[in-house]
Coordinates of C-alpha atoms in Angstrom, one line a residue:
Chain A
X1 CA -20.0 -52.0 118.6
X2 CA -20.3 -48.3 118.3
X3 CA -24.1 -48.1 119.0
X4 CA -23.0 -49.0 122.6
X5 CA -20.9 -45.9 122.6
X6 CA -23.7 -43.1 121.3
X7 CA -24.8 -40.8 123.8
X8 CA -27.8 -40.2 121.7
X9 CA -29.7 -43.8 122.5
X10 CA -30.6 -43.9 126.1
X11 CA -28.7 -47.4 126.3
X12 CA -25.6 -45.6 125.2
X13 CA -26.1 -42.9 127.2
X14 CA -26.0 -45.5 130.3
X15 CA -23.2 -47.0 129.5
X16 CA -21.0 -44.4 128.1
X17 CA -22.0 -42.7 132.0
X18 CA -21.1 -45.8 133.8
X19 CA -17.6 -45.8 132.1
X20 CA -17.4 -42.2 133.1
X21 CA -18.3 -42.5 136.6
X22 CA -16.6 -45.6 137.1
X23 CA -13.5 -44.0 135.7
X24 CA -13.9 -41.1 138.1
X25 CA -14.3 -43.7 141.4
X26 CA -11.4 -44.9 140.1
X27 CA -9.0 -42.0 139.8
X28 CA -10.8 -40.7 143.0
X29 CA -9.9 -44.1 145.1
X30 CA -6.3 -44.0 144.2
X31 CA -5.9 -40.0 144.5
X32 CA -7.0 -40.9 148.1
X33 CA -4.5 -44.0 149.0
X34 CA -1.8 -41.5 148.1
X35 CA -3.4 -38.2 150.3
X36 CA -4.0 -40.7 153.5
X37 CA -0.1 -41.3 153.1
X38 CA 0.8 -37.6 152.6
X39 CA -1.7 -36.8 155.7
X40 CA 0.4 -39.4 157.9
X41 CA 3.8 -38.6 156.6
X42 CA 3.7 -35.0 157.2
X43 CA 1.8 -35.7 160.7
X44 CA 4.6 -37.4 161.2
X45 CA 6.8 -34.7 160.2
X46 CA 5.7 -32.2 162.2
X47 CA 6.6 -34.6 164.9
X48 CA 9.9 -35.0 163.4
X49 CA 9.4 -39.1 163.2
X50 CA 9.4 -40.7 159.6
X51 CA 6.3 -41.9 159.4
X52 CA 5.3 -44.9 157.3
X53 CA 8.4 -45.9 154.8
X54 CA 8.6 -49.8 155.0
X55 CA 6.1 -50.8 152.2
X56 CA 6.9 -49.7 148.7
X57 CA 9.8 -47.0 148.3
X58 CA 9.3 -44.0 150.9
X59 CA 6.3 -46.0 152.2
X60 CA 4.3 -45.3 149.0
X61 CA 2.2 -48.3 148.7
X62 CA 1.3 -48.0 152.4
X63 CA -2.2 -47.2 151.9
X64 CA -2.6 -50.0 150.1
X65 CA -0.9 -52.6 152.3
X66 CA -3.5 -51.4 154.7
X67 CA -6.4 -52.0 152.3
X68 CA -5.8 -55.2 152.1
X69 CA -5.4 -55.2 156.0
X70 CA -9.0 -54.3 156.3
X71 CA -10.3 -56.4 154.0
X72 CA -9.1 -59.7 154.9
X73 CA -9.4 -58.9 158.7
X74 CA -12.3 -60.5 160.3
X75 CA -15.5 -58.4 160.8
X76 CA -16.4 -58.6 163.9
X77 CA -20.1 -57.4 164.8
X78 CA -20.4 -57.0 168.6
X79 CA -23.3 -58.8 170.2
X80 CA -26.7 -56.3 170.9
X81 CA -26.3 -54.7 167.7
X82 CA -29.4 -53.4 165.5
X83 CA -27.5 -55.8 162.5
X84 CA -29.0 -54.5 159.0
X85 CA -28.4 -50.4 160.6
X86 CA -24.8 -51.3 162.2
X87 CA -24.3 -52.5 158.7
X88 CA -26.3 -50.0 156.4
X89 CA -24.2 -46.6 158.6
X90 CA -20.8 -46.8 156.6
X91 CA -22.2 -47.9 153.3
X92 CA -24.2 -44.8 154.0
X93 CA -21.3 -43.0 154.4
X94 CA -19.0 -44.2 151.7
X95 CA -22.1 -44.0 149.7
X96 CA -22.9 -39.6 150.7
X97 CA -19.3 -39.2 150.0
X98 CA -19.1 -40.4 146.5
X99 CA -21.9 -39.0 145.1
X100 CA -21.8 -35.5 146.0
X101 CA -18.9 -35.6 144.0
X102 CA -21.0 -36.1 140.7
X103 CA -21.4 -32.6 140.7
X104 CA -17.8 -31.2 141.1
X105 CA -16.4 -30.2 137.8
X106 CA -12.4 -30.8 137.5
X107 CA -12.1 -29.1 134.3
X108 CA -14.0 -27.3 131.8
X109 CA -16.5 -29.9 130.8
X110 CA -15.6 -32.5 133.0
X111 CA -18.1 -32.9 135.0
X112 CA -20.7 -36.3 135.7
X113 CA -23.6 -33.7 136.3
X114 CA -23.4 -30.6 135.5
X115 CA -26.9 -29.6 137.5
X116 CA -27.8 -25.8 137.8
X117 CA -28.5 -26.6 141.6
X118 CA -24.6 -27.8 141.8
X119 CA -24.0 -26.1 145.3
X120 CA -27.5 -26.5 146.5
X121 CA -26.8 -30.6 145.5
X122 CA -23.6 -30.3 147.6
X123 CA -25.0 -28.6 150.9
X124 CA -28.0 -31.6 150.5
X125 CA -26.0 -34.6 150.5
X126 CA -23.0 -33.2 153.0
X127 CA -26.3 -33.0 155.4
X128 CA -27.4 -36.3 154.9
X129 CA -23.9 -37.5 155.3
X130 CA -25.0 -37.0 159.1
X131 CA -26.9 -39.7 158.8
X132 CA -23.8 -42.5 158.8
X133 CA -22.5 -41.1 162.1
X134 CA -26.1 -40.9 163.7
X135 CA -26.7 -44.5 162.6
X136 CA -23.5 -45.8 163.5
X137 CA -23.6 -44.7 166.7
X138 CA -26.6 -46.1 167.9
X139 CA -26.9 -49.0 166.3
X140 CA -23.4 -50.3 168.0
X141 CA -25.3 -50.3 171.1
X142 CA -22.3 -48.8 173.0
X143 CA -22.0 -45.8 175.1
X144 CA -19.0 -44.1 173.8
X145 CA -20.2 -44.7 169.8
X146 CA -23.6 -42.9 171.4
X147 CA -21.7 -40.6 172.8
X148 CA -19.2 -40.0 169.7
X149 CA -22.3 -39.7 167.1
X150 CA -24.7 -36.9 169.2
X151 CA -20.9 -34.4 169.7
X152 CA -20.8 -35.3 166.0
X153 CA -24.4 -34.6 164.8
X154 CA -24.5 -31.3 167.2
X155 CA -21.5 -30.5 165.5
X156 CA -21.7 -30.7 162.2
X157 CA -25.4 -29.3 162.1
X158 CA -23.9 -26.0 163.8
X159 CA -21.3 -25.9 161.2
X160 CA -23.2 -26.0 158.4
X161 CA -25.1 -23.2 159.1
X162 CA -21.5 -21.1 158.7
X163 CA -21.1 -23.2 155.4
X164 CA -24.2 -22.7 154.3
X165 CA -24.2 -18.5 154.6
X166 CA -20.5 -18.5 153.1
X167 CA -21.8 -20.2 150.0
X168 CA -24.7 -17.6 149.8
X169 CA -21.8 -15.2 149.4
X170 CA -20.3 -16.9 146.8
X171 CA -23.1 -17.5 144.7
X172 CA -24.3 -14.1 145.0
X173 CA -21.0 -12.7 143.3
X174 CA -21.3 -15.6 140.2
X175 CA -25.3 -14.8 140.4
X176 CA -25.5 -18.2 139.9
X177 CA -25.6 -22.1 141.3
X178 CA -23.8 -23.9 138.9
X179 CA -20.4 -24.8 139.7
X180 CA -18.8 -24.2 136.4
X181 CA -20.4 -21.0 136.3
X182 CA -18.9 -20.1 139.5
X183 CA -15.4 -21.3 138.5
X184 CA -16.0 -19.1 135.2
X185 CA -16.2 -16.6 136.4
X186 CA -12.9 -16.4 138.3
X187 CA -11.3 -16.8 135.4
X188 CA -8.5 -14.6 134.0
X189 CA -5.7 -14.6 136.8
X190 CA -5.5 -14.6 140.5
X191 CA -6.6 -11.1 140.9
X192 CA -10.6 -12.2 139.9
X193 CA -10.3 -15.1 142.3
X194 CA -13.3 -14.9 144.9
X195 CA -10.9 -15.6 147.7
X196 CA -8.0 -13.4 146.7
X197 CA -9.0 -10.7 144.0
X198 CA -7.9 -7.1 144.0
X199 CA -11.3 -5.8 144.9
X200 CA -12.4 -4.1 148.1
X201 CA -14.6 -6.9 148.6
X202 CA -11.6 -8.8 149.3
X203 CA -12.3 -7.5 152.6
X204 CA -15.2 -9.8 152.9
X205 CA -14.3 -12.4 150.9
X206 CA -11.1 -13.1 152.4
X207 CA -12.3 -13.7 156.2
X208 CA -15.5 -16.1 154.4
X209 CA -12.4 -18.3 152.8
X210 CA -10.8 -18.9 156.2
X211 CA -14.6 -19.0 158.4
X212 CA -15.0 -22.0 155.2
X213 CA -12.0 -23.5 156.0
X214 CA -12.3 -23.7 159.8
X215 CA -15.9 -24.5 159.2
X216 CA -14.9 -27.9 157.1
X217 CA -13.0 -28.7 159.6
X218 CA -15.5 -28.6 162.0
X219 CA -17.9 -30.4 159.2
X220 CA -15.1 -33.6 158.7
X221 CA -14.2 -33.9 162.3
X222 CA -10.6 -33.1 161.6
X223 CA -8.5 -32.1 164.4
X224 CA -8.5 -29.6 165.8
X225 CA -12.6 -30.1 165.8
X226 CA -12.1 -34.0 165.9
X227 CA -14.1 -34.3 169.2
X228 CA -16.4 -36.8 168.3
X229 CA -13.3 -39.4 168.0
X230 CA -11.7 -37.8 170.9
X231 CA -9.6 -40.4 171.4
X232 CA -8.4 -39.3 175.0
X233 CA -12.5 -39.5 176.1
X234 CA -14.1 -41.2 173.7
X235 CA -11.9 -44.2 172.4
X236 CA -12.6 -43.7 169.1
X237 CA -16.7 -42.0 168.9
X238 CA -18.9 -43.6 166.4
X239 CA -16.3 -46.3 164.8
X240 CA -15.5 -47.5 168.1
X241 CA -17.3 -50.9 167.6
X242 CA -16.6 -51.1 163.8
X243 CA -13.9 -53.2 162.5
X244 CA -12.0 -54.2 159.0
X245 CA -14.4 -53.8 156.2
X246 CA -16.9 -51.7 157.8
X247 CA -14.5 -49.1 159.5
X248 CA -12.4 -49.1 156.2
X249 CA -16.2 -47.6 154.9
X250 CA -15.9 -45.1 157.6
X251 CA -12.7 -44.2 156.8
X252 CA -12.7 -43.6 153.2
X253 CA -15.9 -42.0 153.2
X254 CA -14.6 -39.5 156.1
X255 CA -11.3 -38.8 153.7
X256 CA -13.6 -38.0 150.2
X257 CA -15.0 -35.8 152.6
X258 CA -12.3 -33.8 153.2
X259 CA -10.8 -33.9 150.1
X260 CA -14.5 -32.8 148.5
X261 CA -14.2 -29.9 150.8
X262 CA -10.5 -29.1 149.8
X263 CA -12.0 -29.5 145.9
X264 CA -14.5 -26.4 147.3
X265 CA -12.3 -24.2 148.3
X266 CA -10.5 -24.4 145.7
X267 CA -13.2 -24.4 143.1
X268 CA -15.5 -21.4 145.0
X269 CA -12.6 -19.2 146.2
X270 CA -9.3 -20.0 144.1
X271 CA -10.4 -19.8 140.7
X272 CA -10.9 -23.9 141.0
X273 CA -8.9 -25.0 137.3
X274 CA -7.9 -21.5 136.4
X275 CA -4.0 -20.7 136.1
X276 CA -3.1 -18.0 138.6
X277 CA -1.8 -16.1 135.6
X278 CA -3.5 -16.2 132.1
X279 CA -0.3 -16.5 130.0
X280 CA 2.4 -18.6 128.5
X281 CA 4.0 -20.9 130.6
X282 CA 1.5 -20.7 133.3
X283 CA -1.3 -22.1 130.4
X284 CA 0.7 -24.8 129.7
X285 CA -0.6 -26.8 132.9
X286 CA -3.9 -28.3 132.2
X287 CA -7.0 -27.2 134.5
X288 CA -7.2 -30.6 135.8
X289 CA -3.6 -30.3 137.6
X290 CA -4.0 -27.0 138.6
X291 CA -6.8 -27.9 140.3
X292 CA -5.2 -31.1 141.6
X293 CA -2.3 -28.7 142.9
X294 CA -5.0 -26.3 144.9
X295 CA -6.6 -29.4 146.4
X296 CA -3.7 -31.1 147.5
X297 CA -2.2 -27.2 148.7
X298 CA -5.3 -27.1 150.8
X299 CA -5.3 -30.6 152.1
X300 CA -1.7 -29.8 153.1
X301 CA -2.7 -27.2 155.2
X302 CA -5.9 -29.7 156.6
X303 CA -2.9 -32.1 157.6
X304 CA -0.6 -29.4 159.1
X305 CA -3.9 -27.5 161.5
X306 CA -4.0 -31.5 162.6
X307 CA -0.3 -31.7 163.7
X308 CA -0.2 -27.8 165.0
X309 CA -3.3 -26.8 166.6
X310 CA -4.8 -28.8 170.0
X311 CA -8.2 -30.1 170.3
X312 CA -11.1 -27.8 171.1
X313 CA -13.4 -27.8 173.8
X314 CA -16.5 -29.1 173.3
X315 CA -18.4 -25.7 174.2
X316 CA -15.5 -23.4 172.8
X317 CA -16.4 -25.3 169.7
X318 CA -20.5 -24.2 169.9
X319 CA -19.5 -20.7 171.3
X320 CA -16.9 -20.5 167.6
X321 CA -19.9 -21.5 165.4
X322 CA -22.9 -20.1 166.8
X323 CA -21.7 -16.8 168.3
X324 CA -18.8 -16.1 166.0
X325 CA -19.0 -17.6 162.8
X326 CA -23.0 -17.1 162.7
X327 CA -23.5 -13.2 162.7
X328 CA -20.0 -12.6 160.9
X329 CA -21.1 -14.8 157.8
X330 CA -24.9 -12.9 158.5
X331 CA -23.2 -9.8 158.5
X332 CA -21.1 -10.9 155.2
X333 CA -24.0 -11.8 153.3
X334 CA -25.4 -8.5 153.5
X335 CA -22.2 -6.5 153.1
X336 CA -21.7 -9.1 149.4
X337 CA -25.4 -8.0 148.5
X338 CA -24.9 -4.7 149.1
X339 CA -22.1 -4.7 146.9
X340 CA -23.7 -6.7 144.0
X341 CA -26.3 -4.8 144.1
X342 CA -25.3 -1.2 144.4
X343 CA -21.8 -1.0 143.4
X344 CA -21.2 -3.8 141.2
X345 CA -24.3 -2.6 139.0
X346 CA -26.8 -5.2 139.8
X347 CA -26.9 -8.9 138.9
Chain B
X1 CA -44.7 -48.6 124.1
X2 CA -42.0 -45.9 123.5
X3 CA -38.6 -46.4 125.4
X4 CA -38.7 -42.5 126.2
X5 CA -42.4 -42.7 127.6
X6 CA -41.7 -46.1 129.4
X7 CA -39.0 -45.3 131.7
X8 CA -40.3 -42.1 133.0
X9 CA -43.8 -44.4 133.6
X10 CA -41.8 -47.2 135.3
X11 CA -39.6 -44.7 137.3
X12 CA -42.4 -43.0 138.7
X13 CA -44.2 -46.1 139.8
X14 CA -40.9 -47.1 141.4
X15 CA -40.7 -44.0 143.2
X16 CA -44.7 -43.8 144.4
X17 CA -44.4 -47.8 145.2
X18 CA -41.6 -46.9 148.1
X19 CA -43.3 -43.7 149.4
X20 CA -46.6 -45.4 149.7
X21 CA -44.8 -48.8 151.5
X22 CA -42.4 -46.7 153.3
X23 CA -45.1 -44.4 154.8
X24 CA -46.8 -47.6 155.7
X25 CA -43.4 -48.7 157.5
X26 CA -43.3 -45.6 159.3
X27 CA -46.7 -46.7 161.1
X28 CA -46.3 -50.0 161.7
X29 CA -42.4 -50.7 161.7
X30 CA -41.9 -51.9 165.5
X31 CA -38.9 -49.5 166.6
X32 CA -39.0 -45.9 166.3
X33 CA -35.9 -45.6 165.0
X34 CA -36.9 -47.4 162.4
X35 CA -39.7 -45.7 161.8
X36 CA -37.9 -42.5 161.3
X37 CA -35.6 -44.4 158.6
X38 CA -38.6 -45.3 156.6
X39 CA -40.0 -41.7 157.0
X40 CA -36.6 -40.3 155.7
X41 CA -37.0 -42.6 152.8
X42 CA -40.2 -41.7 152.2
X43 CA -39.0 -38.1 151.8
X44 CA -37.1 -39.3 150.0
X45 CA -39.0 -41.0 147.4
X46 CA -41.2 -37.3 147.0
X47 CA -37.8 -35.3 145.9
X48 CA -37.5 -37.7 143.4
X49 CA -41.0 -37.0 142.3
X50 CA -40.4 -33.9 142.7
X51 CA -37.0 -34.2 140.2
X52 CA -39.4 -36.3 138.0
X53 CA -41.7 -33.1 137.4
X54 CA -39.0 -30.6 136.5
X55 CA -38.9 -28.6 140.5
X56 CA -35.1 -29.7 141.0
X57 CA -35.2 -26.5 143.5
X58 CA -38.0 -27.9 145.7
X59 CA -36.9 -31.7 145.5
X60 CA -33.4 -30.2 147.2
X61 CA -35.3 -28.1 149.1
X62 CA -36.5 -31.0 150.4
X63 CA -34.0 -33.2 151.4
X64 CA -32.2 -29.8 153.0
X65 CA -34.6 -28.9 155.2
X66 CA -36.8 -32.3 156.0
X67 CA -34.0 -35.2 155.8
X68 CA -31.2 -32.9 156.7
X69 CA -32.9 -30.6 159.6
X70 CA -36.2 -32.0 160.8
X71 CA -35.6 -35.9 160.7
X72 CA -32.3 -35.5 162.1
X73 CA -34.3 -33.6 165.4
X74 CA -36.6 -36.9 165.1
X75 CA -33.9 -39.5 165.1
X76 CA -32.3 -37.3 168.0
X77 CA -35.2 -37.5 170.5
X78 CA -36.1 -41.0 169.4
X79 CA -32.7 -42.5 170.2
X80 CA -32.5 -40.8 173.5
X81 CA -36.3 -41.6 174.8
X82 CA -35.9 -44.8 176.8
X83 CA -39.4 -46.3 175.1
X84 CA -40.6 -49.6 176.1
X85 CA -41.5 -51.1 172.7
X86 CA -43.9 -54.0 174.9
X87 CA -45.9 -51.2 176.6
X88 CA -45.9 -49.2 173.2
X89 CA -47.5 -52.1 171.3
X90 CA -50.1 -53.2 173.9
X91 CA -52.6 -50.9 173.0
X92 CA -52.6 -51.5 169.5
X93 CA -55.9 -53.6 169.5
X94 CA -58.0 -51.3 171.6
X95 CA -56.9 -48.0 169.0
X96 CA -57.4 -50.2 166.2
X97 CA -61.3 -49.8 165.3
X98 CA -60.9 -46.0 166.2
X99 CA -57.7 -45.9 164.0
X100 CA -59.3 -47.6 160.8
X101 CA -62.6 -45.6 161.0
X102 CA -59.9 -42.4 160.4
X103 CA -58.2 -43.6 158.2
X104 CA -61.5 -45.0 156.0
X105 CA -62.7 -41.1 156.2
X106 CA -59.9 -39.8 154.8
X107 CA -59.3 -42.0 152.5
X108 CA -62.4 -41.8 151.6
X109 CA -62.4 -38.2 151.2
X110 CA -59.1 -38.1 149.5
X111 CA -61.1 -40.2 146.6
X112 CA -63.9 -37.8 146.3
X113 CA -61.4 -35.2 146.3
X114 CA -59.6 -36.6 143.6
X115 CA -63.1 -37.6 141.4
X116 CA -64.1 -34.1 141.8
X117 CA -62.2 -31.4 141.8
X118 CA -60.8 -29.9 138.6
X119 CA -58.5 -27.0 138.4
X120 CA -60.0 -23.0 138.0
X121 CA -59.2 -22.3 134.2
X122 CA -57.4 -19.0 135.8
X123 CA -55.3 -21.0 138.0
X124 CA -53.3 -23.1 135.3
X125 CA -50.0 -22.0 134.2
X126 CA -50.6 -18.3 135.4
X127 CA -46.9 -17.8 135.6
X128 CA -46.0 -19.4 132.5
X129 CA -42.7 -21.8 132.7
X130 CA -40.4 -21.0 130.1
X131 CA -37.4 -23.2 129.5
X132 CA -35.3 -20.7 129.7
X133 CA -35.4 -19.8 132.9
X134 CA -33.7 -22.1 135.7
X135 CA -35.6 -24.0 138.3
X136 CA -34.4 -20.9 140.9
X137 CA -35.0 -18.3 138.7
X138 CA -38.3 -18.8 138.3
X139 CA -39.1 -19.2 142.2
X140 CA -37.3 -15.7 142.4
X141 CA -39.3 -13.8 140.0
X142 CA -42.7 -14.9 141.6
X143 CA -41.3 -14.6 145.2
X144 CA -39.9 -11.4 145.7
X145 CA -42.6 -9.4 142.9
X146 CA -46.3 -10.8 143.2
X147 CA -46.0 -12.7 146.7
X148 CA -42.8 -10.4 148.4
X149 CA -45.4 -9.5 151.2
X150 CA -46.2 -12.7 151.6
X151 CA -43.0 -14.2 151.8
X152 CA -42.1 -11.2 154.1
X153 CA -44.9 -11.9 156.7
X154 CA -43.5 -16.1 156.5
X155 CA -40.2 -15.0 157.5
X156 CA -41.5 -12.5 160.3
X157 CA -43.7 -15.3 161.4
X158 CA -40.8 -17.5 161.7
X159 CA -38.6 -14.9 163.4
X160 CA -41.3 -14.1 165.9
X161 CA -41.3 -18.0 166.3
X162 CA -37.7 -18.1 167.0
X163 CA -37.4 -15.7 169.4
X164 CA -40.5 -17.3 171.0
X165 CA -38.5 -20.5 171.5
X166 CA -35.0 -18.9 172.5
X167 CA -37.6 -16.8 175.1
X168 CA -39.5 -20.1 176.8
X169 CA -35.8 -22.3 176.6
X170 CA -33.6 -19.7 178.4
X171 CA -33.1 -19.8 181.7
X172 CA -30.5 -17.6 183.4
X173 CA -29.3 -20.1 186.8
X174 CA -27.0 -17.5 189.6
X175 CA -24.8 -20.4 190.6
X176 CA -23.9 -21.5 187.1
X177 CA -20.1 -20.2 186.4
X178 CA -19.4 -19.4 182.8
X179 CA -16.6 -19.1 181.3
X180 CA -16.1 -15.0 179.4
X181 CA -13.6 -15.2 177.0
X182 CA -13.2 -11.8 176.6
X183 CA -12.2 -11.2 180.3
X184 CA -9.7 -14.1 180.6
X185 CA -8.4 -13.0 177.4
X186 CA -7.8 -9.7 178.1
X187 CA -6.4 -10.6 181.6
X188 CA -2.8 -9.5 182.6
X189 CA -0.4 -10.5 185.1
X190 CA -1.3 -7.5 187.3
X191 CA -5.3 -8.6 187.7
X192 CA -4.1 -12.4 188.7
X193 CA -1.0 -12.3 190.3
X194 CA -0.5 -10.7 193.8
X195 CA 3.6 -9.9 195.5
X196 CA 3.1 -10.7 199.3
X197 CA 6.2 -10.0 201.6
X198 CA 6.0 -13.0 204.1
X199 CA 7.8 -12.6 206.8
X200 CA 10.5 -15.6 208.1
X201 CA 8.5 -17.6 210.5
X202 CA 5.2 -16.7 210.2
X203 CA 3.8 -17.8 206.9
X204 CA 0.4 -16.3 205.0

C-alpha cells in the first residue's frame, strides 16, 4: 500500500495531491457554511433582529439546511436560453474560485502550489472569474441578467486595475512573487507587517491596505459596490434567472471570493500566519489559526461595510476607481520604488 | 516508452489538439459569442504550451492580458451587436473559393517555412537560462539592460496611443450637467440657503 503514498513515483505524486486538495475543498466548503451564517447573523445584528437561529443551536447548521434547499429544489432553466453557456457560467464560477486558491499558502509549507508567479496566478484567474458573470448574464436571455453582468464586468475590470498597482507595491517591498516569500518576510511581530509596520513607508502602505480593501469590495460585488445585484433596480443582476443548483454555484463561488480576498489581505499586509508578537504565549497559536483569525477579522469588517455603508452610485463608483484610486496607487508605486531603491539599499 | 517522457508527449498533443480545433471553432462556430469562447480557449490552450516549455511568466502573461482584457472587450461588443446570424451566413458560399485559395497560400507557406528555416548559430541560447534564476528574473535582466530602449520606445508608443484614443473619444457636450464633488462637498448652508422676509398677504 505504501507505494501509493510516495511522492517520488508520478502515480503517488497524483494521488497523495488529490488527498491534499481534496482535503483543502473540504475544510474550505465548511469554513464557508459557517462565514455565510456569521455574514447574516451580524447583518442581522446591525439591524438589531436575530437573524437565523431555528436550525441547529444559535442557527448553526443554517447554511446547511439551505444546501440541501438548493439542491433538492427544482432547476428551473427559463425558455430562450443559450442551454450548455446558461449551464457552463456558475460552474465557471465555482470553478475560478477554487482554484486560485491552490496558490494561497495557510501556513509555512502548506501550500497545493507553491508557484514563484503566486500573485501574478491570483490577479489571472480573479480576471477570468469575469467570465461567469459575463456568461451568465447573457445566456439567460433576460434584460436585467444583461443588465446585471455589463455594471458587473465594467466594474470589476476598473477595480482591478487599483488591485493590480497595490500588489506591485507589495511585491516590490518582498522583491518577490511568491506568496510565502511575501509572508516571510513580515515575519517577526506586527511592527514588519506591510500594512502596519513602524516604518515611514507606513505612510504608503497604510492608505494601499484600505484602497485594497475597498477595491475587493468593488471586485466581489459586496455592498456597498453590490450594484450589479442591485436589488432595488436590478432584481437580482446576473443570477436573476438562476435557480437551486446553479445559483447555489453562484453563490459559493461569489463567497470563496471574498473570503480569498480576506486570505490576501491578511497574507500581503498583516503578516498572513505570523503571530503579532514573536514570543511565548503569542507562539503558542499555530500559523494556521492566526491566519484563520485575520481572515475571519477581515471578513467581519466585509459583513459590517454591508450593514453600515449605502449603496454607491453607479458613476460615483467609476469616478472612485478611475479618478481616485488610479493615480493614488500610480503615485504609491513610485513613492514604494523610490524607497526600495534609494533608501532601503536596493533590492 | 518512459512514463516521464510520455506524459509530457501526450500532454502536449492534448494541448495542440484543442488550440488547433478550437481555432477552427472560432471560424466556423455559428454564433459569435461562441466564437469568442472557443477563441478564449484557444488562448488558452497556448499558456499551457507556454507552461509546458518552462515561460510560466508569459503563459500568465497571457491569460492577464488576452483572456482577461482583450476577449473580455470582444465578448462585450459581440453580445451587444444586434447580428443577424441568417444574413451573416448567406455569403458563406460566394467567399468560400476566395477564402480557401488564402488559406492554401499560407499554409502553404507556413510548410516551406517550417522545411527551411533553421535558426542563426548566434541566435540560440544568447542569454543563457540558468535554473537559478526565476521565470521573471530572467525577463528583467534582458529587459531593462540590452533592450531598456526598446522597451522604453513600446511603452511611449502605447502612451502616445492612449492619449490618441482618450483624444478622438472625448467629447466635451455644453448642455450635459455633471455632477463636481468637490463643490457640493465643500458647500455650506450660506451658498444654498437664502432668509426672505415675506410680508403677510403677499407671498414671494
Amino acid at each position: 500500500m505504501e507505494f501509493l503514498f510516495d511522492t517520488a513515483t508520478p502515480l503517488g505524486w497524483f494521488i497523495v495531491k488529490t488527498l491534499v486538495i481534496l482535503a483543502f475543498v473540504v475544510v474550505l466548503l465548511v469554513s464557508l457554511a459557517f462565514i455565510l451564517l456569521a455574514d447574516r447573523k451580524i447583518w442581522a445584528a446591525v439591524q438589531m433582529r436575530r437573524g437565523p437561529n431555528v436550525v441547529g443551536a444559535f442557527g448553526l447548521l443554517q447554511s446547511f439546511a439551505d444546501f440541501l434547499k438548493f439542491v433538492f429544489k427544482e432547476a428551473v432553466i427559463p425558455a430562450g436560453v443559450d442551454k450548455p453557456i446558461y449551464a457552463l457560467a456558475p460552474v465557471l464560477t465555482l470553478v475560478m474560485a477554487f482554484i486560485t486558491w491552490s496558490v494561497i499558502p495557510v501556513a509555512p509549507g502548506w501550500v497545493i502550489a507553491d508557484l514563484n508567479l503566486g500573485i501574478l496566478y491570483v490577479l489571472a484567474i480573479s480576471s477570468l472569474g469575469v467570465y461567469g458573470i459575463i456568461l451568465g448574464g447573457w445566456a439567460s436571455n433576460s434584460k436585467y441578467a444583461f443588465l446585471g453582468s455589463l455594471r458587473s464586468t465594467a466594474q470589476m475590470i476598473s477595480y482591478e486595475i487599483s488591485i493590480g498597482l497595490v500588489l506591485i507595491t507589495v511585491l516590490l517591498l518582498s522583491g518577490s512573487l511568491n506568496i510565502s516569500t511575501i509572508v516571510e518576510a513580515q515575519s517577526g511581530g506586527f511592527w514588519n507587517w506591510n500594512g502596519i509596520a513602524l516604518s515611514p513607508l507606513t505612510f504608503v502602505m497604510f492608505p494601499m491596505m484600505v484602497i485594497f480593501f475597498i477595491s475587493a469590495l468593488a471586485e466581489t460585488n459586496r455592498p456597498p459596490f453590490d450594484l450589479p445585484e442591485a436589488e432595488s433596480e436590478l432584481v437580482a443582476g446576473y443570477q436573476v434567472e438562476y435557480s437551486s443548483t446553479f445559483y447555489l454555484l453562484f453563490m459559493i463561488g461569489e463567497y470563496l471570493n471574498i473570503v480569498l480576498m480576506c486570505a490576501m489581505i491578511s497574507l500581503l499586509f498583516l503578516g498572513g500566519w505570523h503571530a503579532p508578537f514573536d514570543f511565548a504565549p503569542f507562539t503558542w497559536i499555530p500559523p494556521v489559526l492566526w491566519l484563520a483569525i485575520k481572515i475571519c477579522f477581515i471578513f467581519f469588517l466585509f459583513s459590517m461595510v454591508k450593514a453600515i455603508v449605502p449603496r454607491y452610485r453607479y458613476d460615483q463608483l467609476m469616478r472612485l476607481g478611475w479618478k481616485i484610486f488610479l493615480p493614488l496607487t500610480l503615485l504609491a508605486v513610485i513613492l514604494v520604488a523610490a524607497w526600495v531603491t534609494f533608501i532601503a539599499g536596493g533590492a | 516508452m518512459e512514463i516521464e517522457t510520455l506524459l509530457p508527449a501526450l500532454a502536449f498533443y492534448l494541448f495542440a489538439g484543442v488550440a488547433v480545433m478550437s481555432a477552427l471553432m472560432v471560424v466556423i462556430a455559428r454564433n459569435p459569442v461562441r466564437s469568442v469562447l472557443f477563441l478564449i480557449m484557444t488562448f488558452f490552450s497556448a499558456a499551457a504550451l507556454f507552461v509546458m516549455l518552462g515561460a510560466e511568466f508569459l503563459a500568465l502573461l497571457l491569460i492577464v492580458v488576452y483572456v482577461g482584457a482583450v476577449a473580455v472587450l470582444f465578448l462585450f461588443v459581440v453580445m451587444m451587436l444586434d447580428v443577424d446570424f441568417v444574413e451573416l451566413k448567406q455569403g458563406f458560399a460566394e467567399y468560400l473559393p476566395l477564402g480557401a485559395l488564402l488559406s492554401f497560400v499560407l499554409a502553404v507557406e507556413l510548410i516551406v517555412l517550417g522545411a527551411t528555416f533553421r535558426m542563426p548559430k548566434e541566435f540560440v541560447a544568447q542569454t543563457p537560462i540558468t535554473a537559478d534564476v526565476s521565470n521573471i528574473e530572467a525577463f528583467g535582466r534582458v529587459l531593462y539592460t540590452d533592450y531598456a530602449f526598446f522597451f522604453e520606445a513600446a511603452g511611449l508608443i502605447l502612451l502616445v496611443a492612449m492619449i490618441g484614443a482618450i483624444l478622438l473619444t472625448l467629447s466635451t457636450k455644453k448642455d450635459v450637467k455633471r455632477q463636481k464633488v468637490c463643490e457640493q462637498v465643500s458647500r455650506t448652508p450660506k451658498d444654498g440657503l437664502k432668509r426672505v422676509d415675506v410680508k403677510p398677504g403677499e407671498g414671494i
